[in-house]
Tab-separated table of N, CA and C in Angstrom:
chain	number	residue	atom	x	y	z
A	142	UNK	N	16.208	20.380	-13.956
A	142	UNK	CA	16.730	19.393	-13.051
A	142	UNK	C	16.970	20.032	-11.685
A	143	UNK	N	16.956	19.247	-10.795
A	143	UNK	CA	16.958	19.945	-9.182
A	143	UNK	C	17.976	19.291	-8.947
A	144	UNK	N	19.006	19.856	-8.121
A	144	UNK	CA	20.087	19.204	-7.285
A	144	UNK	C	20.023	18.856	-6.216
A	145	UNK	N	20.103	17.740	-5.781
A	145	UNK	CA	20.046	17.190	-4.629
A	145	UNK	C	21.366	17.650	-3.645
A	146	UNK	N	21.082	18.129	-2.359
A	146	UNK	CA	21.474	18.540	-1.493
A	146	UNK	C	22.320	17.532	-0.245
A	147	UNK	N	23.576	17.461	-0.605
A	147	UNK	CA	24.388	16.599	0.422
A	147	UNK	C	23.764	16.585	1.677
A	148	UNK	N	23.364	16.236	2.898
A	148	UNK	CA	23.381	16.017	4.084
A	148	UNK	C	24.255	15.714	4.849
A	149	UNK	N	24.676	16.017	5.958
A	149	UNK	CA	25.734	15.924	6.727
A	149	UNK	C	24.702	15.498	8.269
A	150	UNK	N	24.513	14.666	8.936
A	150	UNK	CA	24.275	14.196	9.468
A	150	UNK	C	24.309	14.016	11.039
A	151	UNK	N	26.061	14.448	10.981
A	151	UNK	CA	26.095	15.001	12.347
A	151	UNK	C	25.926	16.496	12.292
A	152	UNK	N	26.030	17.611	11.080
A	152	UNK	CA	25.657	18.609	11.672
A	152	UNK	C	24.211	18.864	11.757
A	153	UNK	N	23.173	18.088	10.813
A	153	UNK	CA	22.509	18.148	11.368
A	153	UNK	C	21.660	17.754	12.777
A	154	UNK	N	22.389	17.097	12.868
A	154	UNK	CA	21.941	17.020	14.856
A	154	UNK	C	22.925	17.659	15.667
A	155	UNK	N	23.715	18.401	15.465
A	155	UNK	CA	24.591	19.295	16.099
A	155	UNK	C	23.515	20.696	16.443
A	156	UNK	N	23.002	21.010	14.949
A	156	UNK	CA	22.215	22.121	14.658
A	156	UNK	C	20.920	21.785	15.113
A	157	UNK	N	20.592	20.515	15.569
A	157	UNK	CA	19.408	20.400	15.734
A	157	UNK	C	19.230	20.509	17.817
A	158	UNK	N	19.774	20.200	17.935
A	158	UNK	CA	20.385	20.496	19.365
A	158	UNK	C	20.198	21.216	19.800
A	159	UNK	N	21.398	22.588	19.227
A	159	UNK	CA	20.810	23.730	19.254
A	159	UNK	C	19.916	24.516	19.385
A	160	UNK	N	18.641	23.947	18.427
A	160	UNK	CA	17.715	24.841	17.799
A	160	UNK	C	16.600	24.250	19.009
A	161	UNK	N	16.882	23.042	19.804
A	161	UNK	CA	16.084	22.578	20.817
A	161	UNK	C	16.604	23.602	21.935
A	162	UNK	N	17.293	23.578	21.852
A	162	UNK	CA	18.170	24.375	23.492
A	162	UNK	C	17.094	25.977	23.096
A	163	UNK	N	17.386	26.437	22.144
A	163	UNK	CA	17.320	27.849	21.724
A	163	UNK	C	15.264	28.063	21.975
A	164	UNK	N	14.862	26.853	21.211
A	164	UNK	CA	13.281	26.927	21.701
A	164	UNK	C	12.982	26.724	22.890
A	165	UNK	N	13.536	25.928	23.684
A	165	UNK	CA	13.125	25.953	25.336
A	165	UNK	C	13.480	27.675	25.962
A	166	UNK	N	14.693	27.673	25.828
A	166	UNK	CA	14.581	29.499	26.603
A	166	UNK	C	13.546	30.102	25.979
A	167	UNK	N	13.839	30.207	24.329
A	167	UNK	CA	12.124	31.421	23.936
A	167	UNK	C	11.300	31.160	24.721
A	168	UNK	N	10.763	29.827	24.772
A	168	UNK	CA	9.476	29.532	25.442
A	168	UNK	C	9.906	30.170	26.769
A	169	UNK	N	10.432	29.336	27.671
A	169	UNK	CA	10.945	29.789	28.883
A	169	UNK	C	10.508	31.367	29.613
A	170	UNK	N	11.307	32.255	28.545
A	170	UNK	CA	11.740	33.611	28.449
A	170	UNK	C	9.795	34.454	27.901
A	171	UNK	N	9.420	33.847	27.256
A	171	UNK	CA	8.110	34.226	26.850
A	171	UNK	C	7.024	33.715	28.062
A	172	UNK	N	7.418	32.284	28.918
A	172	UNK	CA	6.586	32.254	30.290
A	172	UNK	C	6.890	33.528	30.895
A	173	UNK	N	7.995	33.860	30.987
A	173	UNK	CA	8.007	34.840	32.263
A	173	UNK	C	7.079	36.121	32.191
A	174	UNK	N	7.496	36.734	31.121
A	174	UNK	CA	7.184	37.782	30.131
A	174	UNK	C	5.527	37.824	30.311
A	175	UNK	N	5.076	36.599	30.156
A	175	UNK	CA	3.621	36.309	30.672
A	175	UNK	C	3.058	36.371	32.154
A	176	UNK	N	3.833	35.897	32.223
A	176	UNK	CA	3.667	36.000	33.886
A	176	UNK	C	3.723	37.149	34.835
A	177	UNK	N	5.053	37.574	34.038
A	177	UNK	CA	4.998	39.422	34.893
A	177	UNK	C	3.666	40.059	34.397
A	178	UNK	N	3.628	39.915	32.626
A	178	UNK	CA	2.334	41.027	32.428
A	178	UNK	C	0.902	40.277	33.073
A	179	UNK	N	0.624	39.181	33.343
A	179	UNK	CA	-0.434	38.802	34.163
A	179	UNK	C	-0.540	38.923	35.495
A	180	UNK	N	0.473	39.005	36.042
A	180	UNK	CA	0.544	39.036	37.906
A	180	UNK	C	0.233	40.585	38.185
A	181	UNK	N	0.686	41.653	37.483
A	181	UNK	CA	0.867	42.854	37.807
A	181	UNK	C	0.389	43.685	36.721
A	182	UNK	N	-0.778	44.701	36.849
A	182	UNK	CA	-1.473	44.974	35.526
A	182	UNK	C	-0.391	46.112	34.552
A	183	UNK	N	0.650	46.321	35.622
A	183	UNK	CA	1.590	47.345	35.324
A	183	UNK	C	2.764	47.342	35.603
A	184	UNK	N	4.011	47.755	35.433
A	184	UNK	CA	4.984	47.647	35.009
A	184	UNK	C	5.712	47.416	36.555
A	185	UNK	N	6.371	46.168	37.211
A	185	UNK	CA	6.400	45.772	38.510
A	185	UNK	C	8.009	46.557	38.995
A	186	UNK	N	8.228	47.214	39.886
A	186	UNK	CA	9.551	47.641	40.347
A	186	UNK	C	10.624	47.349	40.046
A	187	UNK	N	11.298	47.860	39.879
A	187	UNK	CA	12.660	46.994	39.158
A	187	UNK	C	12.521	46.937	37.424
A	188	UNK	N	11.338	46.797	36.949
A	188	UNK	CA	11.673	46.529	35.770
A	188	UNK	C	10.976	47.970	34.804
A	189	UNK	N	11.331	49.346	35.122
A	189	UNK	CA	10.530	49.847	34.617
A	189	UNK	C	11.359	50.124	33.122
A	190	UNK	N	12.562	49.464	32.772
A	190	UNK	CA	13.071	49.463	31.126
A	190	UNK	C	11.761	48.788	30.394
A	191	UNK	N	11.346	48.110	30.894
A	191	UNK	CA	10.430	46.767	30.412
A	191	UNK	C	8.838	47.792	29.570
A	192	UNK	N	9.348	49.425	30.297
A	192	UNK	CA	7.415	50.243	29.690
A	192	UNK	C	8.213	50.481	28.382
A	193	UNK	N	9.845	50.503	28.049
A	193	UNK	CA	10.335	51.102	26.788
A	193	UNK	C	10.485	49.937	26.017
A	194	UNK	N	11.272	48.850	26.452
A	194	UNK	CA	11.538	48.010	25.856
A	194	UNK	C	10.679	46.517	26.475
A	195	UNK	N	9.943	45.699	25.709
A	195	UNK	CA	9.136	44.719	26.336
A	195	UNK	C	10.775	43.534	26.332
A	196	UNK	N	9.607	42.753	27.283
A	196	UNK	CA	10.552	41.635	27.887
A	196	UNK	C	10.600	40.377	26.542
A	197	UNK	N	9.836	40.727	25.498
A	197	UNK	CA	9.843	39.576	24.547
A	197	UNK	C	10.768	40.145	23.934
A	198	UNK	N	10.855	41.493	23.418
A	198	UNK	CA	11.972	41.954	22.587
A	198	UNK	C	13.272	41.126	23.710
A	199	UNK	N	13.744	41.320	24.270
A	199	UNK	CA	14.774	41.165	25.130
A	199	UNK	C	14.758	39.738	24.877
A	200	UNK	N	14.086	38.772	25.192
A	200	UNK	CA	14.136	37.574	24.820
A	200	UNK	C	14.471	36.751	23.709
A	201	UNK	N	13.933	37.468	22.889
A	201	UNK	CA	14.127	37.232	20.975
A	201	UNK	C	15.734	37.580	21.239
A	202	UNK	N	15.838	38.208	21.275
A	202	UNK	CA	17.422	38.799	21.181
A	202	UNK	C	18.750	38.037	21.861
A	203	UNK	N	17.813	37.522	23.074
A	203	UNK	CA	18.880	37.236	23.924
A	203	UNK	C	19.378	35.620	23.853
A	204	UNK	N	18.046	34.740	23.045
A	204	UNK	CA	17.796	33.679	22.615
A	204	UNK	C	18.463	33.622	20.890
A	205	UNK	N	18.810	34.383	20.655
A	205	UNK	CA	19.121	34.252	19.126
A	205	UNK	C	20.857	34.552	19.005
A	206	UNK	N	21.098	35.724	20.172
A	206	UNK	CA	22.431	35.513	20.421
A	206	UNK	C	23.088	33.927	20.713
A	207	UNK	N	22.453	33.553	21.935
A	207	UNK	CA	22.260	32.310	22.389
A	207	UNK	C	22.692	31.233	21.550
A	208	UNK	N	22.121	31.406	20.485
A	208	UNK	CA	21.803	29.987	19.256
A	208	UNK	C	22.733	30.818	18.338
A	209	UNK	N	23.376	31.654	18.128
A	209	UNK	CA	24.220	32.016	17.479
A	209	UNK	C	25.975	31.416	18.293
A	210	UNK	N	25.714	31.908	19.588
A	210	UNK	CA	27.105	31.708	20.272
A	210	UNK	C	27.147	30.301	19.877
A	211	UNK	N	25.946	29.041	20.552
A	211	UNK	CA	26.456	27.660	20.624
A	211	UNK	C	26.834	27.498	19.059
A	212	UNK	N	25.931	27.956	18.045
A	212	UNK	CA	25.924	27.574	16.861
A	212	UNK	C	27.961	27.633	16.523
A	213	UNK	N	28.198	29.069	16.708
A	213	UNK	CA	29.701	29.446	16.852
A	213	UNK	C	31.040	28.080	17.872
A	214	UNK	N	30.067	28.131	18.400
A	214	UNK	CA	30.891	27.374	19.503
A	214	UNK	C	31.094	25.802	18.950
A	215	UNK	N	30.533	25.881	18.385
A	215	UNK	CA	30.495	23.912	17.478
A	215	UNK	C	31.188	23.857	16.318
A	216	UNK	N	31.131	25.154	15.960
A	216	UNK	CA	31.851	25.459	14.426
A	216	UNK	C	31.162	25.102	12.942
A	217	UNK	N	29.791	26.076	13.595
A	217	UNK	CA	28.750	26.174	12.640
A	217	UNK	C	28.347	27.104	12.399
A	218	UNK	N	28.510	27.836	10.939
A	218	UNK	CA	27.032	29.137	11.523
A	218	UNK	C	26.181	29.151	10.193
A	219	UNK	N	25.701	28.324	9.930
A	219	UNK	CA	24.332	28.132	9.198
A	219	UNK	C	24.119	26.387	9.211
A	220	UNK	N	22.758	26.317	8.772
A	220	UNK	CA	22.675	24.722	8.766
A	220	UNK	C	22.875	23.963	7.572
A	221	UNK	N	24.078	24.442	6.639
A	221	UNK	CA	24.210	24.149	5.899
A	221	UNK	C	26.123	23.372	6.438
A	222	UNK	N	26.301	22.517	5.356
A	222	UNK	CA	27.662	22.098	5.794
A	222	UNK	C	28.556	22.698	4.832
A	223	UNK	N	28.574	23.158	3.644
A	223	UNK	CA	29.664	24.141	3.156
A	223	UNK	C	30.243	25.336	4.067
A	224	UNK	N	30.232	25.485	5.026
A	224	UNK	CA	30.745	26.631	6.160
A	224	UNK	C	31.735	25.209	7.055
A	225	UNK	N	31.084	24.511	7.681
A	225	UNK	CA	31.543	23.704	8.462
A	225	UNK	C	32.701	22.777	7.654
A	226	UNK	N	32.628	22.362	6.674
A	226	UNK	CA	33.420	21.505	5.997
A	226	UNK	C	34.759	22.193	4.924
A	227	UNK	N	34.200	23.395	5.034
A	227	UNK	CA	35.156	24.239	4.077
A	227	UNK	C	36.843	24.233	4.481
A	228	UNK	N	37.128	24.423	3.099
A	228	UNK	CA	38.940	24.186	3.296
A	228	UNK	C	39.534	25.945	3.236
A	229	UNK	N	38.561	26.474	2.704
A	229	UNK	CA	38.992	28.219	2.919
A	229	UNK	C	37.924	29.186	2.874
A	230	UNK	N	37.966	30.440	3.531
A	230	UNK	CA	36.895	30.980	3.661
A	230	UNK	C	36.130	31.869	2.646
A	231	UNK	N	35.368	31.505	2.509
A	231	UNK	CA	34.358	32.082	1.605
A	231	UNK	C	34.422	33.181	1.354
A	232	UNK	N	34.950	34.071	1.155
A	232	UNK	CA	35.382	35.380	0.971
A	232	UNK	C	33.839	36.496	0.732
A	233	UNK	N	33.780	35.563	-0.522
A	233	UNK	CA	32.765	36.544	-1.441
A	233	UNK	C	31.780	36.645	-0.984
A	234	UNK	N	30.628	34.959	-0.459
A	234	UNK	CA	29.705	34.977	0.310
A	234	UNK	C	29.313	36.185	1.406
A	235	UNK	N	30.545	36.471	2.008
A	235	UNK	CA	30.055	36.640	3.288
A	235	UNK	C	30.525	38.075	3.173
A	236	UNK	N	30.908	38.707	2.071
A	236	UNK	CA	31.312	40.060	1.775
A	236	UNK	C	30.103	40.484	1.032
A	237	UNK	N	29.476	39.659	0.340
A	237	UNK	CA	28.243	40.047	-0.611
A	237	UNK	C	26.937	39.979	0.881
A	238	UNK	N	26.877	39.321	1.851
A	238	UNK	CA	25.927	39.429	3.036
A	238	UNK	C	25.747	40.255	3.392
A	239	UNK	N	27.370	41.113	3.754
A	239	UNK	CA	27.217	41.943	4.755
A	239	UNK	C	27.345	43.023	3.982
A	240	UNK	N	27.342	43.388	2.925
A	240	UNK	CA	26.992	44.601	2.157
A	240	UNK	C	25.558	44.320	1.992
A	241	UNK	N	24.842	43.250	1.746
A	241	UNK	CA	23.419	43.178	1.416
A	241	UNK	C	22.579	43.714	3.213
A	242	UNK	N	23.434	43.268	4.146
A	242	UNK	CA	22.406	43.725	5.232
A	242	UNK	C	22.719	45.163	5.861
A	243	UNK	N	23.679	45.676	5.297
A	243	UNK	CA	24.274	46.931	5.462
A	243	UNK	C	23.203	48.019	4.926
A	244	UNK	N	22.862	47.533	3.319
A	244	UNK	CA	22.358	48.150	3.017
A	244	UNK	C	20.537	48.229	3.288
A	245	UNK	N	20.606	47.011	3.327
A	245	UNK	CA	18.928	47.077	3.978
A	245	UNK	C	18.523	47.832	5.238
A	246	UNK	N	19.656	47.562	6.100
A	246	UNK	CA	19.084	48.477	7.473
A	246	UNK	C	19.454	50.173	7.224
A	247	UNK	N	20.320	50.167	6.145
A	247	UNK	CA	20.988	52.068	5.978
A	247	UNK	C	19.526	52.055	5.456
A	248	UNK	N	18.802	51.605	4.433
A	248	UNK	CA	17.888	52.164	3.580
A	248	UNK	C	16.568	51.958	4.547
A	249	UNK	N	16.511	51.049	5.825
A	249	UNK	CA	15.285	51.380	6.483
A	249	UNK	C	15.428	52.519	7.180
A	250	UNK	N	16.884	52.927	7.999
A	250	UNK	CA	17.142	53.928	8.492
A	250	UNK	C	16.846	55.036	7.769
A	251	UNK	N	17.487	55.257	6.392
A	251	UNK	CA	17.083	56.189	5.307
A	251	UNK	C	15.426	56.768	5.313
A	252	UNK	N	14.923	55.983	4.933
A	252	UNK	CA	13.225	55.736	4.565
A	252	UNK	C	12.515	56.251	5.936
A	253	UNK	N	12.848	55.724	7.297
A	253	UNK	CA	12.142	56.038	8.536
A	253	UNK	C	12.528	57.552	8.591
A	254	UNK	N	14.063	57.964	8.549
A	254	UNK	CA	14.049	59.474	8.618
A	254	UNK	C	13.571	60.449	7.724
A	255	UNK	N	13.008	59.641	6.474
A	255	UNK	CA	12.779	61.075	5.171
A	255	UNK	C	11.000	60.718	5.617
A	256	UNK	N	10.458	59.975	6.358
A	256	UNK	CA	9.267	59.577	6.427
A	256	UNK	C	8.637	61.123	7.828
A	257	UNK	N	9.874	61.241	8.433
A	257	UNK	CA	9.883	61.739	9.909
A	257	UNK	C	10.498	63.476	9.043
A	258	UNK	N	10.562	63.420	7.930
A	258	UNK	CA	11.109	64.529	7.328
A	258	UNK	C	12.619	65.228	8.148
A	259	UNK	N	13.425	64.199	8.758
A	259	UNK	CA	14.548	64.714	8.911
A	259	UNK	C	15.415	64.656	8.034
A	260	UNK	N	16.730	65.674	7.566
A	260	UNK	CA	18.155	65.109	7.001
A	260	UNK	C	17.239	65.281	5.188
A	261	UNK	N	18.735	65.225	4.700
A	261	UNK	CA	19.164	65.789	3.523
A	261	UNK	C	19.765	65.021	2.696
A	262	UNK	N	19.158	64.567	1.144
A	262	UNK	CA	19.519	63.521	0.293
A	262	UNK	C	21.207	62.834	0.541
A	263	UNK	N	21.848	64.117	0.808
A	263	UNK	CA	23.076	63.746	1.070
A	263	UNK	C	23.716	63.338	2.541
A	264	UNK	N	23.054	63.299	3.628
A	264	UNK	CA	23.087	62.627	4.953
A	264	UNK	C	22.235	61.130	4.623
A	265	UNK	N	21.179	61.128	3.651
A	265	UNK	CA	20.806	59.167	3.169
A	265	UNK	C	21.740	58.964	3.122
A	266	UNK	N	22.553	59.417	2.270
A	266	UNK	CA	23.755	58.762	1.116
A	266	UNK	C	24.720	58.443	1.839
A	267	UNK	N	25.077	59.466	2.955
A	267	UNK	CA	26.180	58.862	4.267
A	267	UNK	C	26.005	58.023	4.684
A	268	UNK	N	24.628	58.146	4.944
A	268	UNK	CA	23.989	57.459	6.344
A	268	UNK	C	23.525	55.527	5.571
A	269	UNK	N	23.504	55.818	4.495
A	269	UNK	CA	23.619	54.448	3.225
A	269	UNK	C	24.970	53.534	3.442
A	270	UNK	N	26.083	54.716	3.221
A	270	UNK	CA	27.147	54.386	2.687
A	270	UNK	C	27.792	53.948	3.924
A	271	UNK	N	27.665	54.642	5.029
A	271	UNK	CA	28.299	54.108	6.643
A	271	UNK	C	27.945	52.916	7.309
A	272	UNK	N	26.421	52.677	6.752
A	272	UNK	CA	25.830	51.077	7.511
A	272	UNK	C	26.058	50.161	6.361
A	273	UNK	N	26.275	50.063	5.498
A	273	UNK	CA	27.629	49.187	4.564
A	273	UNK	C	28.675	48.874	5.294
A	274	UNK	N	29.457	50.148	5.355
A	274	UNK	CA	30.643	50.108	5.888
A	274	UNK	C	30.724	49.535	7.068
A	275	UNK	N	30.319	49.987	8.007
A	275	UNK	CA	30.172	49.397	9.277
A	275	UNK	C	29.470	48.022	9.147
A	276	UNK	N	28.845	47.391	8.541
A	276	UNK	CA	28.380	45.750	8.465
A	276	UNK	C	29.616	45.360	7.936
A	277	UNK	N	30.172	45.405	6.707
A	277	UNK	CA	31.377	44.884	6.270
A	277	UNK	C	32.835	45.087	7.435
A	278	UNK	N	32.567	46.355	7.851
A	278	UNK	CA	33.835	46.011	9.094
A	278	UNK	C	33.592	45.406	10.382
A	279	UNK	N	32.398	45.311	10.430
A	279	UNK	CA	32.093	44.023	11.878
A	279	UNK	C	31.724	42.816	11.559
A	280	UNK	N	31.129	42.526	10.307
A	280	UNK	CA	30.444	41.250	10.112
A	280	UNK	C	32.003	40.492	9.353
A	281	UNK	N	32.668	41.175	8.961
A	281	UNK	CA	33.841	40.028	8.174
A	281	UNK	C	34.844	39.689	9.131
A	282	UNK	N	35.137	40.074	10.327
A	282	UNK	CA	36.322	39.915	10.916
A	282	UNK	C	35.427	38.941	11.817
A	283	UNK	N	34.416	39.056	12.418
A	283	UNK	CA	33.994	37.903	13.307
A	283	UNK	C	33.213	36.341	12.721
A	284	UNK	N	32.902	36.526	11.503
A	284	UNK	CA	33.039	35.634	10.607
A	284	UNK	C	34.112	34.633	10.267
A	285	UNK	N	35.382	35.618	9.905
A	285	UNK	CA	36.588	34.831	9.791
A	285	UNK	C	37.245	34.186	10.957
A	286	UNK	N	36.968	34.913	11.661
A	286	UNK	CA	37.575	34.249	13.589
A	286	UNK	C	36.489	32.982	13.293
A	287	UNK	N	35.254	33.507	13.202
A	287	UNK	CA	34.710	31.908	13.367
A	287	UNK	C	34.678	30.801	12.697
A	288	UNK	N	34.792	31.217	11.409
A	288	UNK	CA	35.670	30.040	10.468
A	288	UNK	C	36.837	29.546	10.746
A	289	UNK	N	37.785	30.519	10.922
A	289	UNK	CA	39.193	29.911	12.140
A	289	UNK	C	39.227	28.939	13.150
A	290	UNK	N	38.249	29.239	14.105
A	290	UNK	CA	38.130	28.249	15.033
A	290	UNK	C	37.226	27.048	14.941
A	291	UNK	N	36.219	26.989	13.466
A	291	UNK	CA	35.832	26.047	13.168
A	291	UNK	C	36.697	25.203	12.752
A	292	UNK	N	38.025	25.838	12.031
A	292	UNK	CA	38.311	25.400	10.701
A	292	UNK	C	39.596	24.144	12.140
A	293	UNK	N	39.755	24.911	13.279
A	293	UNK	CA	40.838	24.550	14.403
A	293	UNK	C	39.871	23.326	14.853
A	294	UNK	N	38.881	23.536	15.272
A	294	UNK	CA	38.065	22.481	16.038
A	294	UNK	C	38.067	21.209	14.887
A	295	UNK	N	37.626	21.291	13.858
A	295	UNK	CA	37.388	20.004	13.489
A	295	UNK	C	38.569	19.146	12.938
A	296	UNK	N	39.970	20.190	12.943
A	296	UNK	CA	41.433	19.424	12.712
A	296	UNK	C	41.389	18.936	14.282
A	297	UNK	N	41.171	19.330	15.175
A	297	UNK	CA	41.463	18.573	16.499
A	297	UNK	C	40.576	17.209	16.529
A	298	UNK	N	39.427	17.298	16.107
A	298	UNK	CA	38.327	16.444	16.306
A	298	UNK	C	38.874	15.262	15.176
A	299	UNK	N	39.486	15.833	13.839
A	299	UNK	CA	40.331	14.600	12.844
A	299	UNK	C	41.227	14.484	13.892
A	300	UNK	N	42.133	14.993	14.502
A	300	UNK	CA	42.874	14.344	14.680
A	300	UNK	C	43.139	13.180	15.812
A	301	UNK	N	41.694	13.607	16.812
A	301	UNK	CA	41.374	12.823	17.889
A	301	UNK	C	41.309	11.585	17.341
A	302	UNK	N	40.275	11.805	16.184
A	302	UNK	CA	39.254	10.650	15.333
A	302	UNK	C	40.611	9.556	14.738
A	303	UNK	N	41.511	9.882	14.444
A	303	UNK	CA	42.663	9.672	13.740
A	303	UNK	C	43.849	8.764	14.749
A	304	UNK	N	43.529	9.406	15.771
A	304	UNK	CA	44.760	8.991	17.162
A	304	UNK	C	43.489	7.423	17.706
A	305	UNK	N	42.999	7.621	17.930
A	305	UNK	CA	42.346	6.341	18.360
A	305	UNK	C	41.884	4.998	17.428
């Protein structure tokens, strides 16, 4: 049997909003990017970060922050409505995430340096055990702020909804 999936209606056009706003800059941000590397066969004054780091990387990044902040700013952060509608915070979810992406980037970090033959089974194992650590101590506290101020925004928004 398959479970059918509640819909929420305004977040999805909350999120959908978003995800319009967020594709116009990519695009936007990817004209330019085009435009510099077509106008100038080489790397134009001012921008010589751009021979280390390209202007699409910068874009991806700067566009995803972007759609992360508004996403934050509405009191959303996935397009799902169990985050948005929740009465307490998910504890486990978002403790089991950020150990799962902790460990994926320690173990690409891991893998790229034993590939490059630097460091010692027991600098992985730090170097494992610290990008855990460090995802779980940055990813849970700005999580919970943003469940906080979701959890603030949409008692204001009942209570607007409520007063009129």
């Amino acid at each position: 049997m398959t479970h059918k999936k509640v819909v929420d209606e305004r977040i999805v056009h909350e999120v959908g909003q978003v995800y319009r706003i967020a594709y116009y800059l990519f695009n936007a941000g990817l004209l330019i990017d085009l435009f510099l590397k077509l106008y100038s066969g080489s790397v134009p004054a001012g921008f010589e970060a751009f021979r280390y780091i390209g202007l699409e990387v910068i874009v991806v990044i700067g566009v995803n922050l972007a759609a992360l902040v508004m996403l934050w700013r509405k009191g959303l952060m996935d397009d799902e409505s169990g985050y948005a509608e929740a009465d307490t915070f998910p504890w486990k979810h978002y403790l089991l995430e950020s150990v799962a992406a902790g460990a994926a980037i320690g173990l690409i970090s891991c893998v790229l340096r034993a590939l490059r033959g630097e460091g010692s089974p027991l600098a992985y194992a730090i170097m494992l055990v610290s990008f855990v650590v460090c995802m779980v101590v940055c990813v849970m506290p700005v999580t919970y702020l943003s469940f906080r101020v979701a959890k603030r925004r949409r008692a204001r928004m009942y209570d607007s909804d409520d007063a009129q």
